[in-house]
Amino acid sequence: AYSPSTPLYLEATAESGFERFGGIWRVDTSDAPDRDHTVAVDLDGRLDPGRGYAYRFVYGDTRGPVGRFRTLPAPSASPDRLRFGLFTCQDYLNGYYGAFGRAAHDDLDWLLHLGDFIYEYGGTSEYDGRDVDLPSGHGKAWSLEDFRHLYRTYRSDPLLQAGLAS
C-alpha cells in the first residue's frame, strides 16, 4: 500500500545484475496519487549517451521488475546501425501481444508506437479471459475511473509488460 512516508528510488546500471550501479535517485512522489500512482523521472545529463542500461524501482523492501532502456547517442555520434520495433493500434479484447513479447527478446534500440494504445470500450472478447467490464457499467468509457481501469487492464498483459520493459 502507498505511504507518502516511504521513499521511492530508481536504480539504474550499465552492468547486468545490478553489480555496479550507474546511479540511485530518489523519486518525487508528491503528485503520484493525483496521477494514478505514476511517476516521471528526468535523468537528463546524468547518464552516458548511447548506452544501454537496466533499471528498477525500489519502494521500501520491494524491488520492481528489471527493465532496460538506451540513451540517445551523443549529438556528434554516427551509429553504425539502429534497430526499431514499430507497433500500431492494439486492442486487448481482440488478441494478445505476441509482437511485444517478441520485442522483449530482440536487440532493439527503440520501440516506436503509432496509433491507439488503449481503446475506449469494454465488452466481451472471443478470447478467453479478455473480457472487460467497465466500472461505470457502460459499454464505452464514461469516466476517468473507466479509463484508468482500461489502462490497468491493458497493462496487465504479461507480453505487453515484457515488451515495454525491454
PDB file of N, CA and C in Angstrom, residues 54 80 132:
ATOM      1  N   ALA A  54      20.068  -1.046 -17.453  1.00  0.00           N
ATOM      2  CA  ALA A  54      19.000  -1.768 -16.780  1.00  0.00           C
ATOM      3  C   ALA A  54      18.509  -0.867 -15.653  1.00  0.00           C
ATOM      4  N   ASP A  80      26.526   2.960 -36.314  1.00  0.00           N
ATOM      5  CA  ASP A  80      26.561   2.067 -37.475  1.00  0.00           C
ATOM      6  C   ASP A  80      25.174   1.524 -37.807  1.00  0.00           C
ATOM      7  N   VAL A 132     -13.766  -7.273 -20.750  1.00  0.00           N
ATOM      8  CA  VAL A 132     -13.504  -6.050 -19.982  1.00  0.00           C
ATOM      9  C   VAL A 132     -14.841  -5.458 -19.549  1.00  0.00           C
TER      10      VAL A 132
END
